[in-house]
Short mmCIF file of C-alpha atoms and ligand atoms in Angstrom, two decimals:
data_model
loop_
_atom_site.label_atom_id
_atom_site.label_comp_id
_atom_site.label_asym_id
_atom_site.label_seq_id
_atom_site.Cartn_x
_atom_site.Cartn_y
_atom_site.Cartn_z
CA MET A 1166 52.87 2.87 -97.93
CA SER A 1167 50.42 0.94 -95.80
CA LYS A 1168 49.83 -1.42 -98.75
CA TYR A 1169 53.58 -2.07 -98.92
CA PHE A 1170 53.71 -3.37 -95.35
CA GLN A 1171 50.38 -5.11 -95.76
CA GLN A 1172 51.98 -7.16 -98.53
CA LEU A 1173 54.84 -8.10 -96.21
CA ALA A 1174 52.46 -9.36 -93.55
CA ALA A 1175 51.66 -13.06 -93.17
CA PRO A 1176 48.97 -14.13 -95.69
CA GLY A 1177 46.27 -14.59 -93.03
CA VAL A 1178 47.01 -11.19 -91.51
CA GLN A 1179 46.78 -9.41 -94.87
CA LYS A 1180 43.08 -10.25 -95.12
CA LEU A 1181 42.17 -9.49 -91.51
CA GLN A 1182 39.38 -7.05 -90.76
CA PRO A 1183 40.41 -5.32 -87.53
CA TYR A 1184 38.15 -5.73 -84.48
CA LEU A 1185 35.92 -2.67 -84.06
CA PRO A 1186 35.67 -1.76 -80.37
CA GLY A 1187 32.90 0.38 -78.88
CA LYS A 1188 33.57 4.11 -79.15
CA PRO A 1189 35.19 5.41 -75.94
CA VAL A 1190 33.30 8.12 -74.03
CA GLU A 1191 36.34 10.45 -74.09
CA GLU A 1192 36.58 10.21 -77.88
CA LEU A 1193 32.91 11.09 -78.41
CA GLU A 1194 33.06 14.00 -75.97
CA ARG A 1195 36.23 15.33 -77.62
CA GLU A 1196 34.70 15.07 -81.10
CA LEU A 1197 31.35 16.65 -80.26
CA GLY A 1198 32.39 18.96 -77.44
CA ILE A 1199 29.75 17.41 -75.15
CA SER A 1200 29.85 15.97 -71.65
CA ASN A 1201 27.80 13.47 -69.64
CA SER A 1202 27.66 10.90 -72.40
CA VAL A 1203 26.83 7.26 -71.67
CA LYS A 1204 28.54 4.23 -73.15
CA LEU A 1205 26.29 1.22 -73.60
CA ALA A 1206 28.46 -0.30 -76.29
CA SER A 1207 30.87 -2.87 -74.86
CA ASN A 1208 28.81 -5.09 -72.57
CA GLU A 1209 30.60 -3.85 -69.47
CA ASN A 1210 29.11 -4.12 -65.98
CA PRO A 1211 27.47 -0.73 -65.27
CA LEU A 1212 27.55 -1.27 -61.50
CA GLY A 1213 31.30 -0.70 -61.38
CA ALA A 1214 33.86 -3.00 -59.79
CA SER A 1215 33.22 -4.75 -56.49
CA ALA A 1216 34.40 -2.79 -53.42
CA ARG A 1217 36.31 -5.91 -52.39
CA ALA A 1218 38.18 -5.96 -55.70
CA LEU A 1219 39.04 -2.28 -55.32
CA GLN A 1220 40.31 -2.92 -51.82
CA ALA A 1221 42.46 -5.81 -53.06
CA ILE A 1222 43.93 -3.49 -55.70
CA GLU A 1223 44.79 -0.91 -53.04
CA GLN A 1224 46.52 -3.58 -51.03
CA CYS A 1225 48.74 -4.79 -53.86
CA TYR A 1226 49.45 -1.92 -56.23
CA LYS A 1227 52.59 -0.83 -54.41
CA THR A 1228 54.24 -4.14 -55.28
CA ILE A 1229 53.99 -3.74 -59.04
CA ASN A 1230 57.75 -3.49 -59.30
CA TYR A 1231 57.62 -7.30 -59.03
CA TYR A 1232 56.51 -9.63 -61.80
CA PRO A 1233 53.18 -11.32 -61.12
CA ASP A 1234 52.92 -15.00 -60.21
CA GLY A 1235 53.07 -16.44 -63.74
CA SER A 1236 51.06 -19.49 -62.68
CA ALA A 1237 48.42 -17.41 -60.87
CA PHE A 1238 48.64 -20.02 -58.13
CA LYS A 1239 46.14 -18.52 -55.67
CA LEU A 1240 43.59 -17.79 -58.35
CA SER A 1241 43.91 -21.23 -59.90
CA GLN A 1242 43.37 -22.85 -56.48
CA ARG A 1243 40.34 -20.67 -55.90
CA LEU A 1244 38.82 -21.43 -59.31
CA ALA A 1245 39.60 -25.14 -59.02
CA GLY A 1246 37.64 -25.06 -55.73
CA LYS A 1247 34.77 -23.13 -57.34
CA TYR A 1248 34.33 -25.73 -60.10
CA ASP A 1249 35.56 -28.71 -58.07
CA ILE A 1250 38.22 -29.56 -60.66
CA ASP A 1251 42.00 -30.06 -60.76
CA PRO A 1252 43.95 -26.74 -60.89
CA ALA A 1253 45.88 -28.28 -63.82
CA CYS A 1254 42.71 -27.73 -65.91
CA LEU A 1255 43.26 -23.95 -65.91
CA THR A 1256 44.92 -21.64 -68.43
CA PHE A 1257 44.92 -17.91 -67.72
CA GLY A 1258 44.70 -15.16 -70.28
CA ASN A 1259 44.91 -11.41 -70.64
CA GLY A 1260 41.15 -11.43 -70.96
CA SER A 1261 39.42 -14.50 -72.38
CA ASN A 1262 40.23 -13.12 -75.85
CA ASP A 1263 43.82 -13.98 -75.08
CA VAL A 1264 42.81 -17.57 -74.26
CA LEU A 1265 40.88 -17.75 -77.56
CA GLU A 1266 44.02 -16.66 -79.36
CA LEU A 1267 46.19 -19.16 -77.48
CA ILE A 1268 43.79 -21.92 -78.53
CA ALA A 1269 44.02 -20.92 -82.20
CA ARG A 1270 47.81 -20.66 -82.06
CA ALA A 1271 48.15 -23.99 -80.31
CA PHE A 1272 45.81 -26.04 -82.50
CA LEU A 1273 45.52 -24.47 -85.95
CA THR A 1274 47.85 -24.27 -88.95
CA ALA A 1275 47.27 -23.15 -92.54
CA GLU A 1276 46.17 -26.75 -93.26
CA HIS A 1277 43.46 -26.69 -90.60
CA SER A 1278 40.02 -25.18 -90.28
CA ALA A 1279 37.83 -23.89 -87.49
CA VAL A 1280 34.05 -23.89 -87.51
CA TYR A 1281 31.88 -21.15 -86.04
CA SER A 1282 28.40 -19.86 -86.70
CA GLN A 1283 27.41 -16.92 -88.83
CA TYR A 1284 27.00 -13.91 -86.45
CA ALA A 1285 29.36 -15.50 -83.90
CA PHE A 1286 31.63 -13.34 -81.75
CA ALA A 1287 34.03 -11.34 -83.97
CA VAL A 1288 37.20 -12.51 -82.26
CA TYR A 1289 36.83 -16.06 -83.69
CA PRO A 1290 37.40 -15.02 -87.33
CA ILE A 1291 40.31 -12.81 -86.25
CA VAL A 1292 42.23 -15.49 -84.34
CA VAL A 1293 41.56 -18.12 -87.01
CA GLN A 1294 42.48 -15.94 -89.98
CA ALA A 1295 45.59 -14.53 -88.30
CA ILE A 1296 47.02 -18.06 -88.31
CA GLY A 1297 46.11 -18.48 -91.98
CA ALA A 1298 43.72 -21.31 -91.06
CA LYS A 1299 40.45 -21.72 -92.90
CA ALA A 1300 37.15 -20.58 -91.39
CA ARG A 1301 34.14 -22.77 -92.08
CA VAL A 1302 31.16 -20.60 -91.24
CA ALA A 1303 27.98 -22.50 -90.36
CA THR A 1304 24.73 -20.88 -91.47
CA ALA A 1305 22.81 -19.53 -88.49
CA TYR A 1306 19.07 -19.84 -87.98
CA ASP A 1307 17.30 -17.25 -90.09
CA ALA A 1308 15.62 -14.11 -88.77
CA ALA A 1309 12.22 -15.80 -88.85
CA HIS A 1310 13.27 -18.71 -86.62
CA GLU A 1311 10.62 -19.32 -83.99
CA THR A 1312 12.74 -19.40 -80.84
CA MET A 1313 16.33 -18.42 -81.68
CA PRO A 1314 16.47 -16.01 -84.66
CA LEU A 1315 20.05 -15.62 -85.96
CA GLY A 1316 21.15 -18.13 -83.31
CA HIS A 1317 23.67 -20.96 -83.61
CA ASP A 1318 22.24 -23.99 -85.45
CA ALA A 1319 23.82 -27.11 -83.93
CA GLU A 1320 23.08 -29.22 -87.02
CA ALA A 1321 24.68 -26.69 -89.38
CA ILE A 1322 27.70 -26.49 -87.10
CA ILE A 1323 28.17 -30.26 -87.02
CA ASP A 1324 27.67 -30.43 -90.81
CA SER A 1325 30.41 -27.83 -91.29
CA ILE A 1326 33.04 -30.02 -89.62
CA ASP A 1327 35.28 -31.79 -92.11
CA GLU A 1328 38.57 -33.72 -91.90
CA THR A 1329 40.57 -30.46 -91.71
CA THR A 1330 38.63 -29.16 -88.69
CA ARG A 1331 40.44 -28.86 -85.37
CA LEU A 1332 38.30 -26.32 -83.52
CA VAL A 1333 34.64 -25.43 -83.18
CA PHE A 1334 33.86 -22.11 -81.48
CA ILE A 1335 30.53 -21.61 -79.76
CA ALA A 1336 29.61 -18.55 -77.73
CA ASN A 1337 26.88 -19.35 -75.24
CA PRO A 1338 25.19 -16.93 -75.05
CA ASN A 1339 26.54 -15.45 -78.25
CA ASN A 1340 27.62 -11.87 -78.68
CA PRO A 1341 26.25 -9.85 -80.53
CA THR A 1342 22.97 -11.78 -80.90
CA GLY A 1343 22.43 -12.75 -77.23
CA THR A 1344 21.03 -16.10 -78.43
CA TRP A 1345 21.95 -19.30 -76.61
CA MET A 1346 21.99 -23.08 -76.71
CA ASP A 1347 20.50 -25.05 -73.86
CA ALA A 1348 22.69 -27.43 -71.87
CA ASP A 1349 21.26 -30.56 -73.55
CA THR A 1350 22.03 -29.23 -77.02
CA VAL A 1351 25.62 -28.47 -76.03
CA LYS A 1352 25.99 -32.00 -74.65
CA ALA A 1353 24.40 -33.55 -77.72
CA MET A 1354 26.87 -31.63 -79.90
CA LEU A 1355 29.80 -32.87 -77.87
CA ASP A 1356 28.50 -36.43 -78.29
CA ARG A 1357 28.67 -36.04 -82.07
CA ILE A 1358 31.91 -34.11 -82.50
CA PRO A 1359 34.92 -36.28 -83.45
CA SER A 1360 37.47 -36.73 -80.66
CA ASP A 1361 40.20 -34.89 -82.60
CA VAL A 1362 38.02 -31.78 -82.91
CA ILE A 1363 38.02 -29.50 -79.88
CA LEU A 1364 34.86 -27.63 -78.94
CA VAL A 1365 35.59 -24.18 -77.53
CA LEU A 1366 32.62 -23.20 -75.41
CA ASP A 1367 32.85 -19.47 -74.73
CA LEU A 1368 30.90 -18.69 -71.56
CA ALA A 1369 31.76 -15.00 -71.22
CA TYR A 1370 28.14 -14.22 -70.21
CA LEU A 1371 27.46 -17.44 -68.29
CA GLU A 1372 26.42 -15.74 -65.05
CA TYR A 1373 23.68 -13.78 -66.79
CA MET A 1374 22.01 -16.94 -68.11
CA GLN A 1375 18.90 -18.30 -66.45
CA ASN A 1376 19.97 -21.27 -64.33
CA GLU A 1377 17.94 -23.77 -66.35
CA PHE A 1378 20.10 -23.14 -69.45
CA LYS A 1379 23.51 -23.07 -67.78
CA PRO A 1380 25.83 -25.93 -68.72
CA ASP A 1381 27.19 -28.07 -65.88
CA ILE A 1382 30.87 -27.21 -66.18
CA LYS A 1383 32.23 -29.93 -63.91
CA SER A 1384 30.28 -32.72 -65.55
CA LEU A 1385 31.10 -31.52 -69.09
CA LEU A 1386 34.82 -31.43 -68.27
CA ALA A 1387 34.61 -34.87 -66.69
CA SER A 1388 32.78 -36.32 -69.71
CA TYR A 1389 34.59 -34.73 -72.66
CA ASN A 1390 38.33 -34.42 -73.15
CA ASN A 1391 37.96 -32.44 -76.39
CA LEU A 1392 36.43 -29.40 -74.70
CA ILE A 1393 37.77 -26.00 -73.70
CA ILE A 1394 35.51 -23.68 -71.74
CA THR A 1395 36.47 -20.00 -71.66
CA CYS A 1396 35.35 -17.60 -68.94
CA THR A 1397 36.05 -13.98 -68.15
CA PHE A 1398 36.27 -11.49 -65.32
CA SER A 1399 35.22 -8.71 -67.73
CA LYS A 1400 31.45 -9.08 -67.49
CA VAL A 1401 29.63 -9.92 -64.26
CA TYR A 1402 32.89 -9.59 -62.28
CA ALA A 1403 33.26 -6.05 -63.64
CA LEU A 1404 37.02 -6.09 -64.27
CA ALA A 1405 37.09 -5.49 -68.06
CA GLY A 1406 39.81 -2.85 -67.76
CA LEU A 1407 42.18 -5.21 -65.98
CA ARG A 1408 42.07 -7.90 -68.68
CA ILE A 1409 41.82 -11.31 -67.09
CA GLY A 1410 40.06 -14.49 -68.17
CA TYR A 1411 40.73 -18.20 -68.20
CA GLY A 1412 40.23 -21.51 -69.96
CA LEU A 1413 39.06 -24.79 -68.39
CA SER A 1414 39.97 -28.03 -70.11
CA HIS A 1415 41.51 -31.45 -69.72
CA PRO A 1416 44.97 -30.93 -68.12
CA ASP A 1417 46.66 -32.21 -71.33
CA ILE A 1418 45.00 -29.42 -73.33
CA ALA A 1419 45.86 -26.87 -70.62
CA ASP A 1420 49.46 -28.10 -70.83
CA VAL A 1421 49.52 -27.37 -74.58
CA LEU A 1422 47.95 -23.93 -74.10
CA ASN A 1423 50.32 -23.04 -71.30
CA ARG A 1424 53.25 -23.75 -73.63
CA VAL A 1425 52.20 -20.95 -76.00
CA ARG A 1426 51.10 -18.60 -73.22
CA GLN A 1427 53.40 -15.70 -72.35
CA PRO A 1428 54.65 -16.38 -68.80
CA PHE A 1429 53.27 -13.15 -67.30
CA ASN A 1430 50.14 -12.62 -69.40
CA THR A 1431 47.91 -11.83 -66.40
CA ASN A 1432 49.11 -8.97 -64.28
CA LEU A 1433 49.51 -8.74 -60.52
CA ILE A 1434 46.65 -6.30 -59.96
CA ALA A 1435 44.26 -8.29 -62.13
CA GLN A 1436 45.00 -11.51 -60.27
CA ALA A 1437 44.40 -9.89 -56.87
CA ALA A 1438 41.21 -8.16 -58.01
CA ALA A 1439 39.85 -11.33 -59.63
CA LEU A 1440 40.45 -13.31 -56.47
CA ALA A 1441 38.54 -10.74 -54.40
CA ALA A 1442 35.74 -10.36 -56.97
CA LEU A 1443 35.08 -14.12 -56.87
CA ASP A 1444 34.24 -13.81 -53.18
CA ASP A 1445 31.89 -10.86 -53.54
CA ASP A 1446 28.62 -12.74 -53.90
CA ALA A 1447 26.55 -9.68 -53.05
CA HIS A 1448 28.11 -7.74 -55.94
CA ILE A 1449 27.60 -10.62 -58.36
CA GLN A 1450 23.95 -11.01 -57.34
CA ALA A 1451 23.37 -7.24 -57.53
CA SER A 1452 24.90 -7.20 -61.02
CA ILE A 1453 22.65 -10.02 -62.19
CA SER A 1454 19.52 -8.40 -60.68
CA LEU A 1455 20.36 -5.03 -62.20
CA ASN A 1456 20.73 -6.75 -65.55
CA ASN A 1457 17.45 -8.67 -65.26
CA ASP A 1458 15.53 -5.54 -64.24
CA GLY A 1459 17.20 -3.44 -66.92
CA LYS A 1460 16.52 -6.05 -69.57
CA ALA A 1461 12.82 -6.22 -68.68
CA PHE A 1462 12.57 -2.41 -68.70
CA LEU A 1463 14.33 -2.07 -72.05
CA GLN A 1464 12.34 -4.89 -73.66
CA ASN A 1465 9.09 -3.18 -72.64
CA GLU A 1466 10.22 0.22 -73.79
CA LEU A 1467 11.57 -1.06 -77.10
CA ALA A 1468 8.28 -2.84 -77.77
CA ARG A 1469 6.45 0.39 -76.95
CA LEU A 1470 8.60 2.12 -79.58
CA GLY A 1471 7.63 -0.60 -82.08
CA LEU A 1472 11.09 -2.15 -82.14
CA SER A 1473 11.88 -5.85 -82.03
CA TYR A 1474 15.00 -7.40 -80.53
CA LEU A 1475 16.62 -10.82 -80.49
CA PRO A 1476 16.15 -13.09 -77.47
CA SER A 1477 19.12 -12.53 -75.14
CA MET A 1478 20.67 -14.28 -72.16
CA GLY A 1479 23.46 -11.71 -72.04
CA ASN A 1480 23.80 -8.19 -70.65
CA PHE A 1481 22.83 -6.67 -73.99
CA LEU A 1482 20.07 -6.64 -76.60
CA ALA A 1483 20.41 -6.69 -80.39
CA VAL A 1484 17.67 -4.36 -81.60
CA ASN A 1485 16.24 -4.56 -85.10
CA PHE A 1486 15.46 -1.26 -86.85
CA ASN A 1487 14.32 -2.95 -90.07
CA ARG A 1488 16.42 -0.45 -92.03
CA ASP A 1489 20.01 0.70 -92.06
CA ALA A 1490 20.67 1.37 -88.37
CA MET A 1491 23.76 3.53 -88.93
CA PRO A 1492 21.83 6.84 -89.06
CA VAL A 1493 20.16 5.90 -85.75
CA TYR A 1494 23.57 5.12 -84.27
CA ASP A 1495 24.92 8.50 -85.44
CA ALA A 1496 21.91 10.40 -84.13
CA MET A 1497 22.23 8.62 -80.76
CA LEU A 1498 25.90 9.67 -80.60
CA ARG A 1499 24.87 13.28 -81.03
CA LYS A 1500 22.62 12.81 -78.01
CA GLY A 1501 25.59 11.48 -76.05
CA VAL A 1502 24.55 7.82 -76.06
CA ILE A 1503 27.02 5.31 -77.48
CA VAL A 1504 25.67 1.95 -78.63
CA ARG A 1505 27.19 -0.53 -81.06
CA PRO A 1506 26.50 -0.77 -84.80
CA LEU A 1507 26.55 -4.35 -86.14
CA ALA A 1508 27.27 -3.79 -89.84
CA ASN A 1509 30.61 -5.56 -89.37
CA TYR A 1510 28.61 -8.64 -88.32
CA ASN A 1511 26.53 -8.39 -91.48
CA MET A 1512 23.63 -7.22 -89.34
CA PRO A 1513 23.35 -3.65 -90.71
CA ASP A 1514 19.75 -3.22 -89.49
CA TYR A 1515 20.68 -3.92 -85.87
CA LEU A 1516 22.25 -1.97 -83.02
CA ARG A 1517 23.54 -3.74 -79.92
CA ILE A 1518 22.63 -2.05 -76.68
CA THR A 1519 24.36 -2.93 -73.43
CA ILE A 1520 21.97 -3.00 -70.49
CA GLY A 1521 22.99 -0.20 -68.15
CA THR A 1522 21.90 1.17 -64.79
CA ALA A 1523 18.25 2.25 -64.43
CA ASP A 1524 19.26 5.86 -65.16
CA GLN A 1525 21.34 4.92 -68.18
CA ASN A 1526 18.53 2.77 -69.57
CA LYS A 1527 16.07 5.67 -69.19
CA ARG A 1528 18.52 8.00 -70.87
CA LEU A 1529 18.91 5.55 -73.74
CA ILE A 1530 15.15 5.23 -74.23
CA GLU A 1531 14.71 9.02 -74.13
CA ALA A 1532 17.43 9.44 -76.75
CA LEU A 1533 16.01 6.68 -78.90
CA SER A 1534 12.47 8.10 -78.67
CA GLY A 1535 13.84 11.48 -79.75
CA VAL A 1536 15.75 9.98 -82.66
CA LEU A 1537 12.78 7.94 -83.90
CA ALA A 1538 10.21 10.74 -83.47
C1 PLP B 2851 31.37 -13.86 -76.44
C2 PLP B 2851 32.55 -13.16 -75.88
N1 PLP B 2851 33.64 -13.88 -75.61
C3 PLP B 2851 34.74 -13.31 -75.10
C4 PLP B 2851 34.80 -11.97 -74.87
C5 PLP B 2851 36.10 -11.41 -74.42
O1 PLP B 2851 36.12 -10.86 -73.23
P1 PLP B 2851 37.48 -10.56 -72.46
O2 PLP B 2851 38.63 -10.67 -73.43
O3 PLP B 2851 37.30 -9.21 -71.93
O4 PLP B 2851 37.56 -11.63 -71.42
C6 PLP B 2851 33.70 -11.16 -75.14
C7 PLP B 2851 33.76 -9.69 -74.91
O5 PLP B 2851 32.95 -8.93 -75.25
C8 PLP B 2851 32.55 -11.77 -75.67
O6 PLP B 2851 31.49 -11.05 -75.98
#
């Protein structure tokens, strides 16, 4: 039966591998009859939402009988101020995944291709293939690369562009590897990409990057018309459950994206919470510090356990077990710790661990020590 409907689906959709989300805590606890499990599987902010965002939600939730402001006027003004750009540069999405999909729908057809790196974020193949467009996958640096193992190779990405290419997707830092490109490399790529090819620079984890590597968003937008930057409120802003993200681009690109966008794709509560979260500097700084401390702790502990991990500028680490990591994943589940297997990324020896609170990180290391003993 399922095959019957699969055959009726659009050709690109027939071949799609569904996105594999992290296992929800409730599901694990139901399956194993346990409680107190920890989810370090979806790169969420373990600090919880900002108190200001929660307060904003309380102030607006009674008005949800009304449609939201489809243009997200207040939020676009606020973000335009933050980046010192024209509000017409903004496109909002139901999470930045939604913006990635809008980009694919707006710019790709079955005759076009999109380039992304091997081990790049799993949503790129999904949005490209769903359209029936061709994916041109650039070979990543190999595991022995000196500074950026499994990272995006700018040369290979440029070489993969051909006359059919409309989009190039780059996650910086990339999920699931955590690897990154420095600001000069991103700029040098933009200098070499043809003007009819749009670079999509996915900055979901931007705030976690060390300042020296962060791209200068305002200057990039001013210098390159063929650029879309995507950002999210799901990570450092801790609003993953509300689903809100945005794109920044030349207003002409934003105009195209806003044509395919559903008019009310960001909801009223998400808009209010996002606006408040942007103003909560203390929460943002606390989230970044927690992540830096947790990363240092986990890196030390992993090394003590004889495990290596990829360099990461995100809120997660891809850990190499040098053997099929699935049994480790399963054993961790039985100890109530959910991490993320990466077999679907063709990285079967790795597990991706989201950096949690100090307690969660300790719990993870205890579980891992037990599993490896
Ligand atoms: C690289 C990258 N881009 C985009 C997203 C999408 O985030 P959201 O749709 O929650 O904004 C994620 C989420 O994990 C991600 O890792």
